[in-house]
């Protein structure tokens, strides 16, 4: 019995009274093209509560219902299907290996949910993600209402489960922190390998291959999100994922990639000179972003807020924008008028965990978005700190030497009582250390020359 999972389910059930039904569906396969699927990965909420790694399954928690507090709906065992697509736990495995008190076949979900609803008052699931699933649940919930003679009303409260579940995911427990630390460590070494392998003339795709080779060979499970390998002015495209240009001499390379461990992802960006030497303008922009990042990381303290971290980065970056000749005017006015957004157009942080843009914006039921971002940071929260400066190549207002430069530096930070714990600190980011890393012989990967 996995006590961590038992404890998570108990903590979630404490939010609900007896007579509630909590439903969490697993991820489906998604078709890519023809009969080829996208790589499958479990739904984060479902994994958080079950550790069950199969598609087409559903978790149902019924607090206080004897013998049916923890129900799993699963695919049936099927010798032929398992020969083609892999092993299944089946009904017995769901109970014996995964601790379900009761297991049903997935095809019986609607019928069994309708039965559970007969004497339930409240049904909770995360609405609005999957219209077909929403309809399925509503059909089961309403089944008895359409038969008034049965005198069964069924539940009269539908609750968005994210309000109870996502705050639990916001505060990381020791097991989650351990997974994030391991993902961070592998990711740091993967970024180092990209720096070592890089030289002008390499394709961005070769660097992506090296990054993701170290992710998997180093013990990661998969990428946590599509890797970005953006050289030269590709780095000014925030979510560039083409990754197939030859890296020009004299260019910077921005790499944003992180691997997953136990489905928890790192999220790291490093920017380095392809030939191992920052030019003067590149170094000036790099130093500006680094100063903003160090200041923002220092603001990741108990009692400060998510907003504060962004404000510190924006203040530092706006000062630098004036020094670099990108903006002209008085700092506070430039911030108030959002002038900085021309060169720094994204937020500084997001929560990090099972999802790269992790859940957690929802602290409670009553706050506005602005109030939520003003809540104090607390131990166990993990967020990224990722300021950047992006100067479009055709920005005729910018000094010519700065055009086409994009720099972002991103680390993952755990809030602790003792200050910010930078989980990704192993990854080099001081300019001298970066220059010393680039162009060293690769440690793990060889260039492929056919
Ligand atoms: N890799 C996506 C992000 O940094 O938010
Ligand atoms: Mn990020
Ligand atoms: Mn990132």
Coordinates of C-alpha atoms and ligand atoms in Angstrom, one line a residue:
X1 CA 0.0 0.0 0.0
X2 CA 1.4 3.3 -1.0
X3 CA 0.9 5.5 2.1
X4 CA 1.6 8.7 0.2
X5 CA -1.3 8.1 -2.1
X6 CA -3.6 7.0 0.7
X7 CA -2.7 10.2 2.6
X8 CA -3.4 12.4 -0.5
X9 CA -6.8 10.8 -1.0
X10 CA -7.6 11.2 2.7
X11 CA -6.6 14.9 2.6
X12 CA -8.8 15.4 -0.5
X13 CA -11.8 13.6 1.1
X14 CA -11.6 15.8 4.2
X15 CA -12.9 18.7 2.0
X16 CA -16.1 16.7 1.4
X17 CA -18.9 15.5 3.6
X18 CA -20.3 11.9 3.5
X19 CA -22.7 11.7 0.6
X20 CA -20.2 13.3 -1.8
X21 CA -18.8 11.7 -4.9
X22 CA -15.4 12.8 -6.2
X23 CA -14.5 11.8 -9.8
X24 CA -11.2 12.0 -11.6
X25 CA -10.7 10.5 -15.1
X26 CA -7.4 9.2 -16.4
X27 CA -5.9 10.5 -19.7
X28 CA -7.1 9.0 -23.1
X29 CA -4.9 8.2 -26.0
X30 CA -4.9 11.1 -28.5
X31 CA -4.6 10.4 -32.3
X32 CA -1.7 12.1 -34.0
X33 CA -2.1 11.1 -37.6
X34 CA -3.3 8.1 -39.5
X35 CA -3.4 5.4 -36.8
X36 CA -0.5 6.8 -34.8
X37 CA -1.1 8.1 -31.4
X38 CA 0.7 10.9 -29.5
X39 CA 2.9 9.5 -26.8
X40 CA 0.6 8.8 -23.9
X41 CA 1.1 10.3 -20.5
X42 CA -1.2 10.0 -17.5
X43 CA -3.4 12.9 -16.4
X44 CA -1.7 14.8 -13.6
X45 CA -4.7 14.9 -11.2
X46 CA -5.3 11.2 -11.7
X47 CA -1.7 10.3 -11.1
X48 CA -1.5 12.5 -8.0
X49 CA -4.3 10.5 -6.4
X50 CA -3.7 6.9 -7.7
X51 CA -0.2 6.4 -9.2
X52 CA -2.1 4.2 -11.7
X53 CA -0.5 4.3 -15.1
X54 CA -3.3 3.2 -17.5
X55 CA -5.5 5.1 -19.9
X56 CA -9.3 4.8 -19.9
X57 CA -9.6 4.5 -16.1
X58 CA -11.6 6.6 -13.6
X59 CA -11.1 7.2 -9.9
X60 CA -14.2 7.7 -7.8
X61 CA -13.9 8.6 -4.1
X62 CA -17.0 8.4 -1.9
X63 CA -16.1 9.7 1.5
X64 CA -17.8 7.9 4.3
X65 CA -19.3 5.1 2.1
X66 CA -18.3 1.8 3.7
X67 CA -16.4 -0.5 1.4
X68 CA -16.6 2.0 -1.5
X69 CA -14.5 5.0 -0.4
X70 CA -11.9 4.3 -3.1
X71 CA -13.2 2.9 -6.4
X72 CA -11.3 2.4 -9.6
X73 CA -12.9 1.8 -13.0
X74 CA -10.4 0.0 -15.2
X75 CA -10.1 -1.7 -18.6
X76 CA -10.7 -5.5 -18.5
X77 CA -7.9 -8.0 -18.8
X78 CA -7.8 -9.1 -22.4
X79 CA -5.1 -11.4 -23.6
X80 CA -5.2 -10.3 -27.2
X81 CA -5.4 -6.6 -26.5
X82 CA -2.5 -6.9 -24.0
X83 CA -0.4 -8.7 -26.7
X84 CA -0.9 -5.7 -28.9
X85 CA -0.8 -2.7 -26.6
X86 CA 0.6 -3.7 -23.2
X87 CA -0.3 -5.1 -19.8
X88 CA -3.4 -4.2 -17.9
X89 CA -4.0 -4.4 -14.2
X90 CA -7.6 -5.5 -14.6
X91 CA -10.2 -5.7 -11.8
X92 CA -7.9 -7.8 -9.6
X93 CA -4.8 -5.7 -10.1
X94 CA -6.8 -2.5 -9.3
X95 CA -7.7 -4.0 -5.9
X96 CA -4.6 -6.0 -5.1
X97 CA -1.8 -3.8 -6.5
X98 CA -3.4 -0.4 -6.2
X99 CA -5.5 -0.7 -3.1
X100 CA -8.9 0.1 -4.5
X101 CA -11.7 -1.1 -2.2
X102 CA -13.8 -1.8 -5.2
X103 CA -13.1 -2.1 -8.9
X104 CA -15.4 -2.1 -11.8
X105 CA -15.0 -2.3 -15.6
X106 CA -14.8 1.1 -17.3
X107 CA -17.8 0.3 -19.5
X108 CA -19.9 0.1 -16.3
X109 CA -19.0 3.6 -15.2
X110 CA -22.3 5.3 -16.1
X111 CA -24.4 2.6 -14.6
X112 CA -22.4 2.5 -11.3
X113 CA -22.2 6.3 -11.0
X114 CA -26.0 6.4 -11.4
X115 CA -26.3 3.9 -8.5
X116 CA -23.9 5.8 -6.3
X117 CA -25.9 9.0 -7.0
X118 CA -29.1 7.5 -5.6
X119 CA -28.1 8.5 -2.1
X120 CA -25.5 11.2 -2.8
X121 CA -25.9 15.0 -2.3
X122 CA -22.8 16.3 -4.1
X123 CA -20.7 15.4 -7.1
X124 CA -17.3 16.9 -7.7
X125 CA -15.0 16.7 -10.8
X126 CA -12.9 19.2 -12.7
X127 CA -15.4 20.7 -15.2
X128 CA -14.9 21.9 -18.6
X129 CA -11.8 20.0 -19.7
X130 CA -13.6 17.2 -21.7
X131 CA -17.1 17.9 -22.9
X132 CA -17.8 14.2 -23.5
X133 CA -16.8 13.4 -19.9
X134 CA -18.9 16.3 -18.5
X135 CA -22.0 14.9 -20.4
X136 CA -21.3 11.4 -19.2
X137 CA -21.3 12.4 -15.6
X138 CA -24.3 14.7 -16.0
X139 CA -26.2 11.9 -17.6
X140 CA -25.5 9.6 -14.7
X141 CA -26.3 12.3 -12.2
X142 CA -29.6 13.1 -13.9
X143 CA -30.7 9.5 -14.6
X144 CA -33.0 9.3 -11.6
X145 CA -34.4 12.8 -12.0
X146 CA -36.0 11.7 -15.3
X147 CA -37.9 9.0 -13.4
X148 CA -39.8 10.9 -10.7
X149 CA -41.9 7.9 -9.8
X150 CA -38.8 6.4 -8.2
X151 CA -38.7 9.3 -5.7
X152 CA -35.0 9.6 -6.0
X153 CA -33.6 13.0 -6.4
X154 CA -29.9 12.4 -6.5
X155 CA -27.3 15.0 -5.9
X156 CA -28.2 18.7 -5.9
X157 CA -24.7 20.1 -5.8
X158 CA -22.1 20.0 -8.5
X159 CA -18.7 21.2 -7.4
X160 CA -15.6 22.1 -9.4
X161 CA -13.0 19.7 -7.9
X162 CA -10.1 22.0 -8.8
X163 CA -11.1 24.2 -5.8
X164 CA -10.2 21.4 -3.4
X165 CA -7.6 19.4 -5.4
X166 CA -5.4 21.9 -6.9
X167 CA -4.4 23.6 -3.6
X168 CA -3.2 20.2 -2.5
X169 CA -0.9 20.0 -5.5
X170 CA 0.4 23.6 -4.9
X171 CA 2.2 22.6 -1.7
X172 CA 4.8 19.9 -2.5
X173 CA 5.4 17.0 -0.1
X174 CA 8.8 15.5 0.4
X175 CA 8.3 12.8 -2.3
X176 CA 7.4 15.5 -4.8
X177 CA 10.3 17.6 -3.9
X178 CA 12.6 14.6 -4.3
X179 CA 11.2 14.0 -7.8
X180 CA 11.6 17.7 -8.7
X181 CA 15.2 17.7 -7.4
X182 CA 16.1 14.6 -9.5
X183 CA 14.4 16.1 -12.6
X184 CA 16.4 19.3 -12.0
X185 CA 19.7 17.4 -11.7
X186 CA 19.3 15.5 -14.9
X187 CA 18.0 18.6 -16.7
X188 CA 21.1 20.6 -15.6
X189 CA 23.5 18.0 -17.0
X190 CA 21.5 17.9 -20.2
X191 CA 21.9 21.6 -20.6
X192 CA 25.6 21.3 -20.0
X193 CA 25.9 18.6 -22.7
X194 CA 24.1 20.9 -25.2
X195 CA 26.6 23.7 -24.4
X196 CA 29.5 21.2 -24.8
X197 CA 28.2 19.9 -28.1
X198 CA 27.4 23.3 -29.5
X199 CA 29.5 25.0 -32.2
X200 CA 28.5 27.2 -35.1
X201 CA 27.1 25.1 -37.9
X202 CA 25.4 22.5 -35.7
X203 CA 21.7 22.1 -36.3
X204 CA 19.3 23.2 -33.6
X205 CA 17.8 19.7 -34.0
X206 CA 21.2 18.1 -33.0
X207 CA 21.2 20.1 -29.8
X208 CA 17.6 19.1 -29.1
X209 CA 18.7 15.4 -29.6
X210 CA 21.6 15.8 -27.2
X211 CA 19.3 17.5 -24.6
X212 CA 16.7 14.8 -24.8
X213 CA 19.2 12.0 -25.0
X214 CA 20.6 13.0 -21.6
X215 CA 17.1 13.4 -20.2
X216 CA 16.2 9.8 -21.0
X217 CA 19.7 8.2 -20.6
X218 CA 20.0 10.1 -17.3
X219 CA 16.9 8.5 -15.8
X220 CA 14.2 11.0 -16.9
X221 CA 11.0 9.6 -18.2
X222 CA 10.2 12.0 -21.0
X223 CA 10.2 15.7 -21.7
X224 CA 8.0 17.8 -19.5
X225 CA 7.1 20.0 -22.5
X226 CA 8.3 20.6 -26.0
X227 CA 12.0 21.5 -26.0
X228 CA 12.9 25.0 -27.3
X229 CA 16.3 25.2 -29.1
X230 CA 16.3 28.7 -30.6
X231 CA 19.5 30.2 -32.1
X232 CA 20.0 33.8 -33.2
X233 CA 16.8 35.8 -33.5
X234 CA 14.7 32.6 -33.2
X235 CA 15.3 33.2 -29.5
X236 CA 13.0 36.3 -29.7
X237 CA 10.0 33.9 -30.5
X238 CA 8.9 32.8 -27.0
X239 CA 7.6 29.4 -27.9
X240 CA 9.8 28.5 -30.9
X241 CA 9.7 24.8 -31.3
X242 CA 10.8 24.3 -34.9
X243 CA 14.3 23.5 -33.8
X244 CA 15.8 23.0 -37.3
X245 CA 18.0 25.9 -38.2
X246 CA 21.8 25.8 -38.5
X247 CA 23.3 27.7 -35.6
X248 CA 25.1 30.7 -37.1
X249 CA 28.6 31.8 -35.9
X250 CA 28.4 34.7 -33.4
X251 CA 24.8 33.7 -32.4
X252 CA 23.3 33.1 -29.0
X253 CA 21.4 29.9 -28.4
X254 CA 18.5 29.8 -26.1
X255 CA 17.5 26.4 -24.8
X256 CA 14.4 25.9 -22.7
X257 CA 13.9 22.2 -21.8
X258 CA 13.2 20.0 -18.8
X259 CA 12.6 16.3 -18.2
X260 CA 10.1 14.6 -16.0
X261 CA 10.8 12.2 -13.1
X262 CA 7.8 10.5 -11.5
X263 CA 5.8 12.8 -13.8
X264 CA 7.2 15.9 -12.1
X265 CA 9.0 18.2 -14.5
X266 CA 11.9 20.6 -14.4
X267 CA 11.7 23.8 -16.4
X268 CA 15.1 25.3 -17.2
X269 CA 16.3 27.9 -19.7
X270 CA 19.9 28.8 -20.5
X271 CA 21.2 31.1 -23.1
X272 CA 24.8 30.8 -24.3
X273 CA 27.1 31.9 -27.2
X274 CA 27.4 29.3 -29.9
X275 CA 31.1 29.9 -30.3
X276 CA 31.9 30.2 -26.6
X277 CA 32.4 34.0 -26.4
X278 CA 29.7 36.5 -25.7
X279 CA 30.0 39.6 -27.9
X280 CA 29.9 42.9 -26.0
X281 CA 26.2 43.6 -26.8
X282 CA 25.2 40.0 -26.0
X283 CA 27.0 40.2 -22.7
X284 CA 25.3 43.4 -21.8
X285 CA 21.8 41.9 -22.4
X286 CA 22.8 38.7 -20.6
X287 CA 24.0 40.6 -17.6
X288 CA 20.8 42.6 -17.5
X289 CA 18.7 39.4 -17.5
X290 CA 20.9 37.7 -14.9
X291 CA 20.8 40.7 -12.6
X292 CA 16.9 40.7 -12.8
X293 CA 16.8 36.9 -12.2
X294 CA 19.1 37.0 -9.2
X295 CA 17.1 39.8 -7.7
X296 CA 13.8 38.0 -8.4
X297 CA 15.1 34.7 -6.9
X298 CA 16.0 36.6 -3.8
X299 CA 12.4 37.8 -3.5
X300 CA 11.2 34.1 -3.3
X301 CA 10.8 34.2 0.4
X302 CA 8.1 33.3 2.8
X303 CA 5.8 36.3 3.2
X304 CA 6.6 37.9 -0.2
X305 CA 4.2 37.3 -3.0
X306 CA 4.1 35.9 -6.5
X307 CA 3.4 39.5 -7.6
X308 CA 6.5 40.7 -5.7
X309 CA 8.8 38.3 -7.6
X310 CA 7.5 39.7 -11.0
X311 CA 7.7 43.3 -9.8
X312 CA 11.4 42.9 -8.7
X313 CA 12.2 41.4 -12.1
X314 CA 10.3 44.1 -14.0
X315 CA 12.0 46.9 -12.1
X316 CA 15.5 45.6 -12.7
X317 CA 14.8 44.9 -16.4
X318 CA 13.3 48.3 -17.0
X319 CA 16.3 50.0 -15.4
X320 CA 18.5 47.9 -17.8
X321 CA 16.3 48.7 -20.8
X322 CA 17.1 52.4 -20.2
X323 CA 20.8 51.8 -19.7
X324 CA 20.9 49.7 -22.9
X325 CA 19.1 52.5 -24.8
X326 CA 16.0 50.4 -25.5
X327 CA 13.7 52.7 -23.6
X328 CA 13.9 56.4 -22.7
X329 CA 12.3 58.0 -19.7
X330 CA 11.8 57.7 -16.0
X331 CA 11.7 54.1 -14.6
X332 CA 8.5 54.3 -12.6
X333 CA 6.6 55.9 -15.5
X334 CA 7.9 53.3 -17.9
X335 CA 6.7 50.6 -15.6
X336 CA 3.3 52.2 -15.0
X337 CA 2.7 52.7 -18.8
X338 CA 3.8 49.0 -19.4
X339 CA 6.5 50.3 -21.8
X340 CA 8.8 47.5 -20.6
X341 CA 6.4 44.9 -22.2
X342 CA 7.8 45.7 -25.6
X343 CA 11.0 43.8 -24.6
X344 CA 9.7 41.7 -21.6
X345 CA 6.2 40.5 -22.5
X346 CA 5.7 37.5 -20.3
X347 CA 5.3 36.8 -16.6
X348 CA 8.3 36.0 -14.4
X349 CA 7.0 32.9 -12.7
X350 CA 4.5 30.0 -12.8
X351 CA 4.0 27.2 -10.4
X352 CA 5.8 24.0 -11.2
X353 CA 5.1 20.4 -10.4
X354 CA 3.2 17.6 -12.3
X355 CA 2.4 20.2 -15.0
X356 CA 5.0 22.6 -16.2
X357 CA 2.5 25.4 -15.8
X358 CA 1.3 23.8 -12.6
X359 CA -2.1 24.3 -11.0
X360 CA -2.2 26.4 -7.9
X361 CA -3.7 29.7 -8.9
X362 CA -6.7 28.6 -6.9
X363 CA -5.9 29.1 -3.2
X364 CA -9.5 29.4 -2.1
X365 CA -13.0 29.9 -3.3
X366 CA -13.4 33.6 -2.9
X367 CA -10.3 35.4 -4.2
X368 CA -10.0 37.2 -7.4
X369 CA -7.0 36.5 -9.7
X370 CA -5.3 39.6 -8.4
X371 CA -5.9 38.7 -4.8
X372 CA -4.6 35.1 -5.4
X373 CA -1.3 36.5 -6.8
X374 CA -1.0 38.7 -3.7
X375 CA -1.1 35.8 -1.2
X376 CA 2.1 35.2 0.6
X377 CA 4.5 32.6 -0.7
X378 CA 4.7 29.6 1.7
X379 CA 7.1 26.7 2.3
X380 CA 6.5 23.9 -0.1
X381 CA 5.5 26.0 -3.1
X382 CA 7.7 25.6 -6.2
X383 CA 7.8 28.3 -8.9
X384 CA 10.0 29.2 -11.8
X385 CA 11.9 32.5 -12.1
X386 CA 12.4 33.2 -15.7
X387 CA 13.0 36.8 -16.8
X388 CA 14.1 37.6 -20.3
X389 CA 14.8 40.3 -22.8
X390 CA 13.7 39.9 -26.5
X391 CA 14.7 42.5 -29.1
X392 CA 13.0 41.9 -32.4
X393 CA 15.4 41.9 -35.4
X394 CA 13.3 44.4 -37.2
X395 CA 12.9 46.8 -34.2
X396 CA 14.3 50.0 -35.8
X397 CA 13.9 51.8 -32.5
X398 CA 16.4 49.5 -30.8
X399 CA 20.2 50.1 -31.0
X400 CA 21.3 48.2 -34.1
X401 CA 23.8 46.1 -32.2
X402 CA 21.0 44.7 -29.9
X403 CA 18.5 43.7 -32.6
X404 CA 17.8 40.0 -32.9
X405 CA 19.1 39.2 -29.4
X406 CA 16.9 37.1 -27.1
X407 CA 18.0 36.0 -23.7
X408 CA 16.0 34.1 -21.0
X409 CA 17.4 32.6 -17.8
X410 CA 15.1 30.2 -15.9
X411 CA 15.5 28.3 -12.7
X412 CA 13.1 26.4 -10.5
X413 CA 12.8 27.6 -6.9
X414 CA 11.4 25.9 -3.8
X415 CA 10.1 28.2 -1.1
X416 CA 11.5 27.3 2.3
X417 CA 11.6 28.8 5.8
X418 CA 15.3 29.4 5.1
X419 CA 14.9 31.3 1.9
X420 CA 14.9 30.3 -1.8
X421 CA 16.1 26.8 -2.6
X422 CA 17.2 26.9 -6.2
X423 CA 16.5 23.3 -7.3
X424 CA 18.3 23.9 -10.6
X425 CA 21.4 25.5 -9.1
X426 CA 23.7 22.9 -10.6
X427 CA 23.2 24.3 -14.1
X428 CA 25.8 26.9 -14.8
X429 CA 24.6 30.5 -15.5
X430 CA 27.4 32.9 -14.6
X431 CA 28.8 34.2 -17.9
X432 CA 32.4 33.0 -17.3
X433 CA 31.1 29.5 -16.3
X434 CA 29.0 29.3 -19.4
X435 CA 31.8 30.3 -21.7
X436 CA 34.0 27.7 -20.0
X437 CA 31.4 25.0 -20.7
X438 CA 30.6 25.7 -24.3
X439 CA 32.8 23.8 -26.8
X440 CA 34.2 21.4 -24.2
X441 CA 34.2 17.8 -25.6
X442 CA 30.8 16.4 -25.1
X443 CA 30.6 13.9 -22.3
X444 CA 27.7 11.7 -23.3
X445 CA 26.8 12.4 -27.0
X446 CA 28.7 12.2 -30.2
X447 CA 27.8 14.3 -33.2
X448 CA 26.5 12.1 -36.0
X449 CA 28.2 12.6 -39.3
X450 CA 26.8 10.4 -42.1
Ligands
LIG1 N1 8.9 26.1 -20.9 C1 7.8 26.9 -20.8 C2 8.0 28.0 -19.8 O1 9.1 28.3 -19.5 O2 7.0 28.5 -19.2
LIG2 MN1 8.7 28.3 -17.3
LIG3 MN1 10.8 27.1 -19.6

